[in-house]
PDB file of C-alpha atoms in Angstrom:
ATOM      1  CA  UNK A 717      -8.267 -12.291 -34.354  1.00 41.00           C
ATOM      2  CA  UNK A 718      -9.162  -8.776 -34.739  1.00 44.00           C
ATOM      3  CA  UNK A 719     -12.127  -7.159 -32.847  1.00 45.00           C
ATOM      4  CA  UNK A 720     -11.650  -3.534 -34.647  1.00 41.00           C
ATOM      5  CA  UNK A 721     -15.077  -3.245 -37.396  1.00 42.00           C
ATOM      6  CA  UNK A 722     -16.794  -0.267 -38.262  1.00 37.00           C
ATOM      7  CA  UNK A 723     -15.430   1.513 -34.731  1.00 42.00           C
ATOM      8  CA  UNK A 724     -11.961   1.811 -36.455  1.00 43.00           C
ATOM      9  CA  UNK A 725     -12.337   5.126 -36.929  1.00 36.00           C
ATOM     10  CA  UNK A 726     -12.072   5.594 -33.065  1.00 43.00           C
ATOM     11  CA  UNK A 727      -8.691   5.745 -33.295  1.00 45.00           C
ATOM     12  CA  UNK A 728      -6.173   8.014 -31.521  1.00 46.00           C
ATOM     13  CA  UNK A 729      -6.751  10.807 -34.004  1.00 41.00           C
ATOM     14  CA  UNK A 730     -10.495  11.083 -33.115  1.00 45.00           C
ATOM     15  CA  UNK A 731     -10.431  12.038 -29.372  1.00 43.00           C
ATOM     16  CA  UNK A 732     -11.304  14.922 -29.665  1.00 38.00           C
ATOM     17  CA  UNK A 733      -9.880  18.211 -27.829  1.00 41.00           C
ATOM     18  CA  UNK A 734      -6.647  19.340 -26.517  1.00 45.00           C
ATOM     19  CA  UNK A 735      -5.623  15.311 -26.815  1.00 48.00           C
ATOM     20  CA  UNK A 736      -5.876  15.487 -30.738  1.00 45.00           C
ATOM     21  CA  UNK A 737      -3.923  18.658 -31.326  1.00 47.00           C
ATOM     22  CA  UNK A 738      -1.134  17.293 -29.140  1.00 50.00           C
ATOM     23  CA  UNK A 739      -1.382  13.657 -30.778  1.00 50.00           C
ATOM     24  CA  UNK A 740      -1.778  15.653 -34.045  1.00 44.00           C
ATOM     25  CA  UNK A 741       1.635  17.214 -33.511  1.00 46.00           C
ATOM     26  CA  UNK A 742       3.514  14.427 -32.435  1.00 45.00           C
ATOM     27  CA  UNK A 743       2.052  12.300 -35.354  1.00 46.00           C
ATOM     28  CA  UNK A 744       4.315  14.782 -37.235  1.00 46.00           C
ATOM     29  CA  UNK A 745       6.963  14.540 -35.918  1.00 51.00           C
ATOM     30  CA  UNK A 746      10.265  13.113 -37.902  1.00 48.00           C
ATOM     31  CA  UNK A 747      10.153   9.764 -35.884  1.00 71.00           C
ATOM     32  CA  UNK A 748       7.241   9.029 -38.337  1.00 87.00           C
ATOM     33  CA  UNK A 749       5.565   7.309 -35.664  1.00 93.00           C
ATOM     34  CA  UNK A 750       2.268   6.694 -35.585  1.00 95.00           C
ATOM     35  CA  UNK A 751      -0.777   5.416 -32.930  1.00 97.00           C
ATOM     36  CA  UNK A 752      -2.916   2.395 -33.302  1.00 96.00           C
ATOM     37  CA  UNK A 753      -4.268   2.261 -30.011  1.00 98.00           C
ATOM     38  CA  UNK A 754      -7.569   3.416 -28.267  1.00 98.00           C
ATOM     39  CA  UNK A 755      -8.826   4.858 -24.941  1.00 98.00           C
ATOM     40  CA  UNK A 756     -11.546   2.386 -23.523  1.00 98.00           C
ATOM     41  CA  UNK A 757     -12.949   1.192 -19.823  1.00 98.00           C
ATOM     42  CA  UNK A 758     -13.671  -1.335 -17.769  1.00 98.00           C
ATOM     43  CA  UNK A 759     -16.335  -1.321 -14.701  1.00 96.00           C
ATOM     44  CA  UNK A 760     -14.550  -2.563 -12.173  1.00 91.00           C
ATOM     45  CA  UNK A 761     -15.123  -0.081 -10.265  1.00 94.00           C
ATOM     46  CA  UNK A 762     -15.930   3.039 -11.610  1.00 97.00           C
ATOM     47  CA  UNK A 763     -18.460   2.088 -13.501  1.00 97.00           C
ATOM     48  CA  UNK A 764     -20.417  -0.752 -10.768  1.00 97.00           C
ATOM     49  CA  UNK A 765     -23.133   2.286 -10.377  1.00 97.00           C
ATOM     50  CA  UNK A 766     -23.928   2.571 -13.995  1.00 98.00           C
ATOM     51  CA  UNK A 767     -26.280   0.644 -16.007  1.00 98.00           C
ATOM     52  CA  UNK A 768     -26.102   0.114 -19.638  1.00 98.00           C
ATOM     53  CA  UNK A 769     -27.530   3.157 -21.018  1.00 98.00           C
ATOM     54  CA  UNK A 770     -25.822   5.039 -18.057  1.00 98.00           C
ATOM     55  CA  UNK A 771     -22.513   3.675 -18.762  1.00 98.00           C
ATOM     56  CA  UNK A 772     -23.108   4.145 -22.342  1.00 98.00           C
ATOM     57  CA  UNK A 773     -23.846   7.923 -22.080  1.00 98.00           C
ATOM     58  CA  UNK A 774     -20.555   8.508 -19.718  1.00 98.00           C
ATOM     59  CA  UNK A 775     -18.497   6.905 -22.112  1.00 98.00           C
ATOM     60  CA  UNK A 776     -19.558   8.452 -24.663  1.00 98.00           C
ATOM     61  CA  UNK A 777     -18.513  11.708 -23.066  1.00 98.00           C
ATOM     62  CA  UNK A 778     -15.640  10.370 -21.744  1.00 98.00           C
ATOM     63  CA  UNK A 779     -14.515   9.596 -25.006  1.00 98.00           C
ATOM     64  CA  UNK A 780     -14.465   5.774 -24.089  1.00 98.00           C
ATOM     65  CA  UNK A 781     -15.547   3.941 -26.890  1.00 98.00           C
ATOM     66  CA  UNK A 782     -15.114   0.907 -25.715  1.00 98.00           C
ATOM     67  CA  UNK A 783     -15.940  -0.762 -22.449  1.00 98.00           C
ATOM     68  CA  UNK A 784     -15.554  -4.073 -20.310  1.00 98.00           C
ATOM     69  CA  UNK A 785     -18.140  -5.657 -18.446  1.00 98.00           C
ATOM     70  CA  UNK A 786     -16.976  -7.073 -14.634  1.00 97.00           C
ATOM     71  CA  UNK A 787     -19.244 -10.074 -13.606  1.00 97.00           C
ATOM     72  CA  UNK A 788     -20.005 -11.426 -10.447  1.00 94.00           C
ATOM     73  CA  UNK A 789     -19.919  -8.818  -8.565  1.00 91.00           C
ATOM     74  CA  UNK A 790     -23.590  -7.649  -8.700  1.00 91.00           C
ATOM     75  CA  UNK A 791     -22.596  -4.594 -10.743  1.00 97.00           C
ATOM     76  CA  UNK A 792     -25.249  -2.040 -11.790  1.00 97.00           C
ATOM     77  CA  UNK A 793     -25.087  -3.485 -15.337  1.00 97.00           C
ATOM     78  CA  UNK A 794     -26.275  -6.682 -14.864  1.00 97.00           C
ATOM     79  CA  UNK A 795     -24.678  -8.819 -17.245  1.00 98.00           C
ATOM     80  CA  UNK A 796     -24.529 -12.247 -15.787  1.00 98.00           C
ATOM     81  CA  UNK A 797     -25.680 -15.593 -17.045  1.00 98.00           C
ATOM     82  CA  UNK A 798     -28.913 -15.207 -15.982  1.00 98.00           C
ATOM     83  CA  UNK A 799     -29.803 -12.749 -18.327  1.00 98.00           C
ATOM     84  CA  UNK A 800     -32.163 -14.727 -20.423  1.00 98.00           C
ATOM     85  CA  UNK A 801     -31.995 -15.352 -24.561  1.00 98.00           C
ATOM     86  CA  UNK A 802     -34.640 -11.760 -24.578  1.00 98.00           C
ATOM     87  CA  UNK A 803     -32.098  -9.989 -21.732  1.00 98.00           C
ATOM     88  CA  UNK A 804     -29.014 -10.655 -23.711  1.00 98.00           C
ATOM     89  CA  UNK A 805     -30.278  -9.440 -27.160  1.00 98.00           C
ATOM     90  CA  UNK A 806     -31.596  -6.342 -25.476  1.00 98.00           C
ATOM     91  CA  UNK A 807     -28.156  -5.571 -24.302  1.00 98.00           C
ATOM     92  CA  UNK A 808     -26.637  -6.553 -27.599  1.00 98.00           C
ATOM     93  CA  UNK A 809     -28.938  -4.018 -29.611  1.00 98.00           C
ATOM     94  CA  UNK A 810     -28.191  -1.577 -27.098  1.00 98.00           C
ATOM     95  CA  UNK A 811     -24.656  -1.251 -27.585  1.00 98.00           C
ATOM     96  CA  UNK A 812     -24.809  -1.797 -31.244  1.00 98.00           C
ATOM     97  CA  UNK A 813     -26.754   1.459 -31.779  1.00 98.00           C
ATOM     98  CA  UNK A 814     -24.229   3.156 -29.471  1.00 98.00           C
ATOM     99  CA  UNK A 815     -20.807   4.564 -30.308  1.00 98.00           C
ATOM    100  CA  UNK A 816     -19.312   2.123 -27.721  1.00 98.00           C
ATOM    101  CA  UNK A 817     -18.028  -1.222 -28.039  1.00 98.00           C
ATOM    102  CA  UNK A 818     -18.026  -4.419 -25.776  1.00 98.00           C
ATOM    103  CA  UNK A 819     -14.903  -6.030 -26.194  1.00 98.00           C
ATOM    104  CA  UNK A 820     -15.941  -9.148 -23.653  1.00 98.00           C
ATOM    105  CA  UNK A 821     -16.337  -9.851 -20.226  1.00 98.00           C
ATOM    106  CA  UNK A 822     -13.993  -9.574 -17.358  1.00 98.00           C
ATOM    107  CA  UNK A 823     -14.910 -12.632 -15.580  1.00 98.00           C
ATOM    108  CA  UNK A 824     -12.946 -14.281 -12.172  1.00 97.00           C
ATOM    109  CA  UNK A 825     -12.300 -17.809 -13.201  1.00 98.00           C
ATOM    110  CA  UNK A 826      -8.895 -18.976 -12.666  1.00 98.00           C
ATOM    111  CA  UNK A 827      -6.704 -21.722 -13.883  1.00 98.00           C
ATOM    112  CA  UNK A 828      -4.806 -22.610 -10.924  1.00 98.00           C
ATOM    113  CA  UNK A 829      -6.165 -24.990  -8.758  1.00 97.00           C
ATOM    114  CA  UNK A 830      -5.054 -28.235  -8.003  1.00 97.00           C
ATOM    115  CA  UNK A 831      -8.220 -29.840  -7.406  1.00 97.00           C
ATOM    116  CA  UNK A 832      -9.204 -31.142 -10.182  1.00 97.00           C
ATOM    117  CA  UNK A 833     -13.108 -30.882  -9.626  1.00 98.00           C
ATOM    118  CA  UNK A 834     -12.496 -27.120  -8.821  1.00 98.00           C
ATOM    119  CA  UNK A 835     -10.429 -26.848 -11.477  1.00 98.00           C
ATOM    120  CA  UNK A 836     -12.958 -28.344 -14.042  1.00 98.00           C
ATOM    121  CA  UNK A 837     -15.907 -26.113 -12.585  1.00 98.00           C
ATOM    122  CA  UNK A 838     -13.645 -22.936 -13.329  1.00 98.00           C
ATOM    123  CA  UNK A 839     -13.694 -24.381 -16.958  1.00 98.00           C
ATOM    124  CA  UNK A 840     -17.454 -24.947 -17.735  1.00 98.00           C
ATOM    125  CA  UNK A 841     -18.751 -21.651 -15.863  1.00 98.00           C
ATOM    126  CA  UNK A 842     -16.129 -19.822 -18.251  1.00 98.00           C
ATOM    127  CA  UNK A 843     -17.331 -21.769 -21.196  1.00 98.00           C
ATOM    128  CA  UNK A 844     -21.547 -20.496 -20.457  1.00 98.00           C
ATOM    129  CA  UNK A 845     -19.328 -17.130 -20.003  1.00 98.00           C
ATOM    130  CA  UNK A 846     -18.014 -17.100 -23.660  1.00 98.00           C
ATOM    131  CA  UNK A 847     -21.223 -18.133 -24.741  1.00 98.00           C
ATOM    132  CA  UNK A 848     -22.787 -15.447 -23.319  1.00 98.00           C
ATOM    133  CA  UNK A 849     -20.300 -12.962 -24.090  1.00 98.00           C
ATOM    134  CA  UNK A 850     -21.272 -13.991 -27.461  1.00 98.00           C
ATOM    135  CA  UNK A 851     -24.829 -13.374 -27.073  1.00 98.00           C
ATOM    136  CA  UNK A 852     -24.380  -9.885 -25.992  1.00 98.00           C
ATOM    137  CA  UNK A 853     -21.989  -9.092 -28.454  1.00 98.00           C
ATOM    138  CA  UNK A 854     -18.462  -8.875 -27.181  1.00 98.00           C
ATOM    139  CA  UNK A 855     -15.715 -10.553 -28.523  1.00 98.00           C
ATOM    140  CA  UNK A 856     -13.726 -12.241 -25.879  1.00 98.00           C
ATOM    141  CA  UNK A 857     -13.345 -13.056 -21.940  1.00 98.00           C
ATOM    142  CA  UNK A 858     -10.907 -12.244 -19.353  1.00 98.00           C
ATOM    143  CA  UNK A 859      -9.385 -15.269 -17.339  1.00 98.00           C
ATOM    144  CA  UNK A 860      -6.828 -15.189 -14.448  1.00 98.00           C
ATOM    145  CA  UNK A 861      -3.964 -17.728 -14.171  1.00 98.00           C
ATOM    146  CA  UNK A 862      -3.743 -17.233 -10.940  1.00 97.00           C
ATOM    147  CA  UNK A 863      -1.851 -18.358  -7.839  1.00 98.00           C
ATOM    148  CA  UNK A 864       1.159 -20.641  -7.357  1.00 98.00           C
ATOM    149  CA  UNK A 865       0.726 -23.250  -4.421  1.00 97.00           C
ATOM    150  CA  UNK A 866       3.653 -24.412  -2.019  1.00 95.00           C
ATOM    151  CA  UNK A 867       2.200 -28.133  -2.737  1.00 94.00           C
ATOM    152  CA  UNK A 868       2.476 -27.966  -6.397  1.00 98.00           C
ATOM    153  CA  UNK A 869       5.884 -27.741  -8.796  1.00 98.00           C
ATOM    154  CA  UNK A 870       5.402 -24.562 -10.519  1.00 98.00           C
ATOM    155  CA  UNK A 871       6.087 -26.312 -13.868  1.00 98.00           C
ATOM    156  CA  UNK A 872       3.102 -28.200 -13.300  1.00 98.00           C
ATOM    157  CA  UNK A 873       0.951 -25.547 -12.877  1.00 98.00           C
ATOM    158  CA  UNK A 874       2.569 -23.827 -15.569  1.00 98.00           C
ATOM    159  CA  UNK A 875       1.366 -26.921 -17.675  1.00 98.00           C
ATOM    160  CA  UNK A 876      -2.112 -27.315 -16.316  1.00 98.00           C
ATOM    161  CA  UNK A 877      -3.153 -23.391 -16.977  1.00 98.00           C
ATOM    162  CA  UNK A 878      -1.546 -24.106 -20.313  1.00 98.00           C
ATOM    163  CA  UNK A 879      -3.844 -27.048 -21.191  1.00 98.00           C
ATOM    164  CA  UNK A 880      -6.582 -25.262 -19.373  1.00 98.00           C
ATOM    165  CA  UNK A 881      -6.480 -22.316 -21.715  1.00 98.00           C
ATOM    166  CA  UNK A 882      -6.441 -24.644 -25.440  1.00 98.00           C
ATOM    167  CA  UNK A 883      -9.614 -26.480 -24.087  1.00 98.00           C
ATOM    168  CA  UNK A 884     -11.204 -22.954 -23.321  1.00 98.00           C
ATOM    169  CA  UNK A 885      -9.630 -21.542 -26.687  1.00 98.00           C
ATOM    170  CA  UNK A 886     -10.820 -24.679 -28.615  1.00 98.00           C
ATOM    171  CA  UNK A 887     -14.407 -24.087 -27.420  1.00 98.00           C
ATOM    172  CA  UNK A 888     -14.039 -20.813 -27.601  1.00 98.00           C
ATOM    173  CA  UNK A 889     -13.326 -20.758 -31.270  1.00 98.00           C
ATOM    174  CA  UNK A 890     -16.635 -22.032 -32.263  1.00 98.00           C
ATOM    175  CA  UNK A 891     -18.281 -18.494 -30.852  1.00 98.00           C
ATOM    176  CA  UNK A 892     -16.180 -16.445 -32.288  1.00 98.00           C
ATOM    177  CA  UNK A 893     -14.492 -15.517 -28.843  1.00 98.00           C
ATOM    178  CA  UNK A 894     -10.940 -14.643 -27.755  1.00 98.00           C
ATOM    179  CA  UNK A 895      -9.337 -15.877 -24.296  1.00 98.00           C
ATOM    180  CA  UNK A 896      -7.926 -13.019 -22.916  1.00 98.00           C
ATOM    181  CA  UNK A 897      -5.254 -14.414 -20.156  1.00 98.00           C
ATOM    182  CA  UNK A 898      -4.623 -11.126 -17.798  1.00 98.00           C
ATOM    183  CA  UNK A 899      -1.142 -10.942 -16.193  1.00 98.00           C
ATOM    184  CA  UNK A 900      -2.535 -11.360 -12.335  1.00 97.00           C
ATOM    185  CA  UNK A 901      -2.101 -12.955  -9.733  1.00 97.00           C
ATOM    186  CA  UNK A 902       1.586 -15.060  -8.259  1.00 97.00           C
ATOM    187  CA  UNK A 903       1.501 -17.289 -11.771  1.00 98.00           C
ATOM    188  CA  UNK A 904       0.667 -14.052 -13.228  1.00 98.00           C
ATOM    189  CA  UNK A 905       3.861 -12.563 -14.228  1.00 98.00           C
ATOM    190  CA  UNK A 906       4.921 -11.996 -17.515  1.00 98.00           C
ATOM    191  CA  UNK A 907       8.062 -14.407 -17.160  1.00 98.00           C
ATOM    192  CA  UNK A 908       5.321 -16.740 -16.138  1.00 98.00           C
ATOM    193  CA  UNK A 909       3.108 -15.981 -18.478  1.00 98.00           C
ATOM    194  CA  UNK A 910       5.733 -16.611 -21.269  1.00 98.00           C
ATOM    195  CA  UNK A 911       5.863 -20.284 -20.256  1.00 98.00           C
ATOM    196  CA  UNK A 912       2.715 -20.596 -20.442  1.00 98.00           C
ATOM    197  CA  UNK A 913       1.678 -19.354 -23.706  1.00 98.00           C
ATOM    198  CA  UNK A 914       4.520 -21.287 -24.885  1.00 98.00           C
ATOM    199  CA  UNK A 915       2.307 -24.376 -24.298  1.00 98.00           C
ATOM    200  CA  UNK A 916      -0.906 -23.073 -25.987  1.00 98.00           C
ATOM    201  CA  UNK A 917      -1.844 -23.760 -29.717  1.00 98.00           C
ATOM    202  CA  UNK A 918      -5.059 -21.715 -29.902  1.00 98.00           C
ATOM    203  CA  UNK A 919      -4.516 -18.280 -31.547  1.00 97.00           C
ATOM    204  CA  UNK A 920      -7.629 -17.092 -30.180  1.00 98.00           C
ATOM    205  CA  UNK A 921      -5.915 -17.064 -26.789  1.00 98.00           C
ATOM    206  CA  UNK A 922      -3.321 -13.888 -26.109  1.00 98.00           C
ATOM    207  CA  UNK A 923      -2.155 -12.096 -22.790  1.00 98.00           C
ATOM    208  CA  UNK A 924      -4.312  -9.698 -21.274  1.00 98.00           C
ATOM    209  CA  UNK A 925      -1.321  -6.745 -19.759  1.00 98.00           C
ATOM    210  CA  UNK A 926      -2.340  -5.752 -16.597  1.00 98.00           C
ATOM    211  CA  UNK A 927       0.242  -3.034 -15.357  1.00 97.00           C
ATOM    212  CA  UNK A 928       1.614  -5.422 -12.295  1.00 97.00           C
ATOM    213  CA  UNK A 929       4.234  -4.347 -10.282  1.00 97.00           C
ATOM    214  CA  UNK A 930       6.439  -7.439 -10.454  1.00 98.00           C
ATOM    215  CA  UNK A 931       7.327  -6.761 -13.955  1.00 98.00           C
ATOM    216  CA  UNK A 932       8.175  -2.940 -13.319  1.00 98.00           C
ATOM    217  CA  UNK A 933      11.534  -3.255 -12.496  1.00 97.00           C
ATOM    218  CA  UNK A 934      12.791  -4.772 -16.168  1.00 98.00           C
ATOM    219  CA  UNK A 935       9.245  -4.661 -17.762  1.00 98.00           C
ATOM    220  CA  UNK A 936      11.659  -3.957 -21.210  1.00 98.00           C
ATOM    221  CA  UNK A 937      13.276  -7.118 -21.037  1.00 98.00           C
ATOM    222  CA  UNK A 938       9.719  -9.282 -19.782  1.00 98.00           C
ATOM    223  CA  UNK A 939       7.737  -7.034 -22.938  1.00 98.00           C
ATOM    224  CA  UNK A 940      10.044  -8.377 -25.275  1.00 98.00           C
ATOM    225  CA  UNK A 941       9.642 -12.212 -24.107  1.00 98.00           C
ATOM    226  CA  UNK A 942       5.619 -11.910 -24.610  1.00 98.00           C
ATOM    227  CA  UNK A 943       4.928  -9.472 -26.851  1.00 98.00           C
ATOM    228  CA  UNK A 944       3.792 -11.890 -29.943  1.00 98.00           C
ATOM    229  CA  UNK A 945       1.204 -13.279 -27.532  1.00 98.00           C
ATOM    230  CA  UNK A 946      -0.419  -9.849 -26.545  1.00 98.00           C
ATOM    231  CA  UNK A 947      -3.901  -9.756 -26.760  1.00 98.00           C
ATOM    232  CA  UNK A 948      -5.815  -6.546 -28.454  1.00 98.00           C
ATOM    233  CA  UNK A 949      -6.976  -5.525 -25.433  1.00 98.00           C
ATOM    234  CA  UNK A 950      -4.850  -4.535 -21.715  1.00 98.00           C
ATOM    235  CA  UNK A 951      -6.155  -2.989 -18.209  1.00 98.00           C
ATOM    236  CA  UNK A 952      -3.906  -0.441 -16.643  1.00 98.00           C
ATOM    237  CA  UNK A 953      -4.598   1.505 -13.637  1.00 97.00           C
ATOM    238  CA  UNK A 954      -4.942   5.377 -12.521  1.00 97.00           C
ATOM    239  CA  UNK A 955      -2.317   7.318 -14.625  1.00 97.00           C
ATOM    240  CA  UNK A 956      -0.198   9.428 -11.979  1.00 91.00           C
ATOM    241  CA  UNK A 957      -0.444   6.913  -9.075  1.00 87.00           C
ATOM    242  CA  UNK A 958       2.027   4.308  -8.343  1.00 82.00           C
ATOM    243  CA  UNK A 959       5.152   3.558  -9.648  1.00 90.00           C
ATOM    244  CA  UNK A 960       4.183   0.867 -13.089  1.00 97.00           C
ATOM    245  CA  UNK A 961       6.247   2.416 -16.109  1.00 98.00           C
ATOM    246  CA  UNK A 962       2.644   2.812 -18.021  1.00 98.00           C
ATOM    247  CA  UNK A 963       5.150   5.925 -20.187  1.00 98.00           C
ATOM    248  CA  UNK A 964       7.142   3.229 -21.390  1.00 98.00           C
ATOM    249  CA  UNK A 965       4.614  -0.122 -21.768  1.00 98.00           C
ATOM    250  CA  UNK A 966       3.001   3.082 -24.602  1.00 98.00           C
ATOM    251  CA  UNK A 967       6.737   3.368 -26.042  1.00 98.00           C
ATOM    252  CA  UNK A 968       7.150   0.019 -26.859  1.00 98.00           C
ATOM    253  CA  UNK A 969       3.448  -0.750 -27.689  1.00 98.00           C
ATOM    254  CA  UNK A 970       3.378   1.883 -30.588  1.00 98.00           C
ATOM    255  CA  UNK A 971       6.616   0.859 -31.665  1.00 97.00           C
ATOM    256  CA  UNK A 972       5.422  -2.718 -32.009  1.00 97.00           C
ATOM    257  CA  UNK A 973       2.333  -1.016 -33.886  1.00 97.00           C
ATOM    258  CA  UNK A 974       0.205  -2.691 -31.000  1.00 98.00           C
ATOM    259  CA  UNK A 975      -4.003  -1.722 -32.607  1.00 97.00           C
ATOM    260  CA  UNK A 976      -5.694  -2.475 -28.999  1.00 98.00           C
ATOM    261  CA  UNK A 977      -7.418  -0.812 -26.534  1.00 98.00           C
ATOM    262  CA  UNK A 978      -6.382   0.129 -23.457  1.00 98.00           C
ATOM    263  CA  UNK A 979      -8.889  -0.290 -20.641  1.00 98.00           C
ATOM    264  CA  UNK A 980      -8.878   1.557 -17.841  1.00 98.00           C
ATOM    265  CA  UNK A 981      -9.601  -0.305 -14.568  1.00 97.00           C
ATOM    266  CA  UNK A 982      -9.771   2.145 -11.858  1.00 96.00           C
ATOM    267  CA  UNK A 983     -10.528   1.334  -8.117  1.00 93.00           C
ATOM    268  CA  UNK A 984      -9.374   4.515  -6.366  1.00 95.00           C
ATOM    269  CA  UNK A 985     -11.861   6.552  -4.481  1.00 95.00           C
ATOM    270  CA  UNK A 986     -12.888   9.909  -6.619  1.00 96.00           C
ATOM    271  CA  UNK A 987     -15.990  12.163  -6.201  1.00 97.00           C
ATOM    272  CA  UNK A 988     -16.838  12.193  -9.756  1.00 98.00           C
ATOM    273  CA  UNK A 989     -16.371   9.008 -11.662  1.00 98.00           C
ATOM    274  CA  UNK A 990     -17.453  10.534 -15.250  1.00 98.00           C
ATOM    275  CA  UNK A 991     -14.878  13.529 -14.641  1.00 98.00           C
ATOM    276  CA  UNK A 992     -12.083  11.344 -13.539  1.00 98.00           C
ATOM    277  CA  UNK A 993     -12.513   8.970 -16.304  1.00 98.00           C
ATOM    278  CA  UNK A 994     -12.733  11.946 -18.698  1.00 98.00           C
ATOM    279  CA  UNK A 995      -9.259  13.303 -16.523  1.00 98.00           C
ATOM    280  CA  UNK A 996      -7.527   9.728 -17.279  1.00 98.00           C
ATOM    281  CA  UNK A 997      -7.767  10.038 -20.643  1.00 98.00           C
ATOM    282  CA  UNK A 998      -6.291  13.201 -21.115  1.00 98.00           C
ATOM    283  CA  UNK A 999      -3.478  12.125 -19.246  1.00 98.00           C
ATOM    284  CA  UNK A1000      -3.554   8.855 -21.435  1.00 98.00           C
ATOM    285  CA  UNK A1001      -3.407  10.840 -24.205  1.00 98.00           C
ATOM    286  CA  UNK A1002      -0.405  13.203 -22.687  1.00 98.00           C
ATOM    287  CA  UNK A1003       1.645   9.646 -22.733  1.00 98.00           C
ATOM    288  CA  UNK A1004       0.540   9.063 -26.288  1.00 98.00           C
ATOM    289  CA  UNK A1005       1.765  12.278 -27.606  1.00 97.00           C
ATOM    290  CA  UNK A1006       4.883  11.988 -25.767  1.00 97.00           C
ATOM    291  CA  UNK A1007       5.512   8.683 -26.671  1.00 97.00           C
ATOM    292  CA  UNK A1008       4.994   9.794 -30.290  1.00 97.00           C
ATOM    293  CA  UNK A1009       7.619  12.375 -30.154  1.00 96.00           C
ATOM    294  CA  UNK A1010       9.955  10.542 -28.741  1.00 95.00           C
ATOM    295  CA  UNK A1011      13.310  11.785 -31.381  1.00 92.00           C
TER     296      UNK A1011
END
């Protein structure tokens, strides 16, 4: 499913400034290469202070044009289920006459547990989640897997998040909605992950990339194994800290001609959170233009 509509034209070319004349340069460049893939955010945490038309306005400048809502976490925002049928088509309305889109909700059910009551509560609160994701206009929500435990087989885990994710795609379907599964968490790895989706029938339901270190090492080799399950969307972290190989996850993403958005989910401790999302995508768009020049 693709969530790309009139906002197409947000595309790497766009951003404005010093990023477009360097992405303008690589795009010619005799590699032929070209970029599919778009700046956006998500709140957790820079953006728990901001309400809608707040967040709205800083993306805008940011050059963020499309954004991630965290729930759960009493965030400034306050989308939650709650939010009555009035509530949700307010905030609905008030993204669609922004320049920003919601691409879903990043909500903090997981798939792993071997109760099977807690297991089955994790499954309807993340079904009223796609319905309301629907409501408010996004296109998707963002499970975890998420944890291995010594008193289960990992296979059967493995098979249980599997089976877990077509009944959520299934229901899911019916709203319009993707399943977004984000590499997190022990049973989060993309080796993992591969098993997993290797049990799933519902196309609406893809792999959420998530920048974790446990694929760093041969992330090459683990891309390759997952890549046809890749959802149009991914979180990565602060560009410049740590050691994830974010340079080349944006090699092999344009060569794959990967159209999603990355979303930056940023936790680090800044004194402006509008200028240091507006400094991440500069240097997002520094690894774009390199990546695009590649020989």
């Amino acid at each position: 499913m693709k969530l790309f509509t009139r906002r197409d034209f947000f595309s790497c070319g766009v951003q404005a400034g010093a990023g477009l004349a360097m992405l303008a340069r690589a795009a010619a460049s005799p590699a032929g290469r070209v970029c599919k893939m778009k700046f956006g955010f998500t709140s957790y945490q820079w953006g728990s202070e901001w309400d809608i038309p707040t967040m709205i306005a800083n993306l805008t400048r940011a050059k963020a044009f499309s954004t991630e809502l965290r729930t759960s976490a009493k965030y400034a925002h306050g989308v939650e289920l709650t939010l009555n049928a009035e509530q949700r088509r307010e905030v609905k309305k008030q993204f669609a006459d922004s320049p920003i889109l919601l691409v879903g909700l990043a909500i903090v059910e997981r798939l792993d547990s071997p109760d099977p009551a807690r297991l089955n509560q994790q499954i309807e609160s993340a079904k009223a989640y796609v319905k309301l994701s629907q409501d408010v206009g996004g296109h998707g929500i963002r499970v975890v897997p998420n944890d291995f435990h010594p008193e289960v087989p990992h296979e059967k885990t493995i098979e249980q998040i599997s089976r877990a994710l077509n009944a959520l795609g299934k229901f899911a379907a019916g709203y319009g909605q993707r399943i977004r599964l984000e590499n997190h968490g022990t049973a989060g790895d993309l080796v993992t992950l591969r098993k997993v989706m290797e049990g799933v029938d519902q196309r609406n339901v893809g792999i959420k990339l998530n920048g974790e270190m446990v694929d760093a090492a041969d992330f090459a080799q683990r891309f390759e194994g997952v890549k046809k399950y890749l959802d149009d969307t991914l979180h990565f972290h602060e560009l410049g800290r740590g050691d994830f190989p974010y340079q080349l996850q944006c090699d092999l993403l344009i060569d794959e001609g990967w159209e999603g958005w990355w979303q930056l989910e940023a936790s680090s401790q800044v004194p402006d959170r509008l200028q240091a999302t507006i400094a991440q995508r500069e240097l997002w768009e520094a690894m774009v233009a390199k990546s695009l020049a590649r020989p």
